[in-house]
Amino acid sequence: MFYTIKIALVLLLRIMDSLILIRVLLSFFPTLQSSKISYFIYQMTEPILAPCRAILDKLGLGMGMIDFSPILAFLLLNLIRSIII
């Protein structure tokens, strides 16, 4: 039972990693950002990226044209995955 939950959590974290990566790639194509798939990806990743943005703003790293919140999200998701495994 515990093994199944562990595998499901690791799979969920990998899916979130993939969705964040897709969101980053979609940011380079403004014409694709208005599609339903982009909206779905935005809705799924924003609960993770918004707190990362808030952390970076508190640290003074949230300024500028480059959004570093996906990098922080990748690091945190990988840390959580390492703890689970």
XYZ file of C-alpha atoms in Angstrom, residues 1 11-12 16 20-23 29 31 33 39-40 43 46 52 55 58 60 62 64 67-68 72 80-82 84:
28
model
C 0.000 0.000 0.000
C 4.617 10.116 -10.856
C 2.621 13.222 -9.899
C 4.242 18.584 -12.613
C 6.188 23.431 -15.819
C 8.665 22.738 -18.607
C 5.874 22.914 -21.195
C 4.709 26.208 -19.675
C 5.265 31.318 -28.416
C 0.279 32.921 -30.216
C -0.781 31.104 -25.048
C -4.975 27.613 -20.085
C -5.081 24.096 -18.596
C -4.159 26.398 -14.107
C 0.192 28.308 -11.091
C 7.866 30.265 -5.707
C 9.620 33.486 -2.149
C 10.885 38.267 -0.561
C 14.734 40.330 -3.758
C 11.891 38.493 -8.362
C 13.580 41.684 -13.949
C 11.037 34.581 -14.244
C 13.167 32.326 -12.049
C 12.949 27.188 -7.946
C 10.489 16.494 -2.446
C 10.997 13.586 -4.848
C 14.346 12.779 -3.208
C 9.989 10.468 -0.935
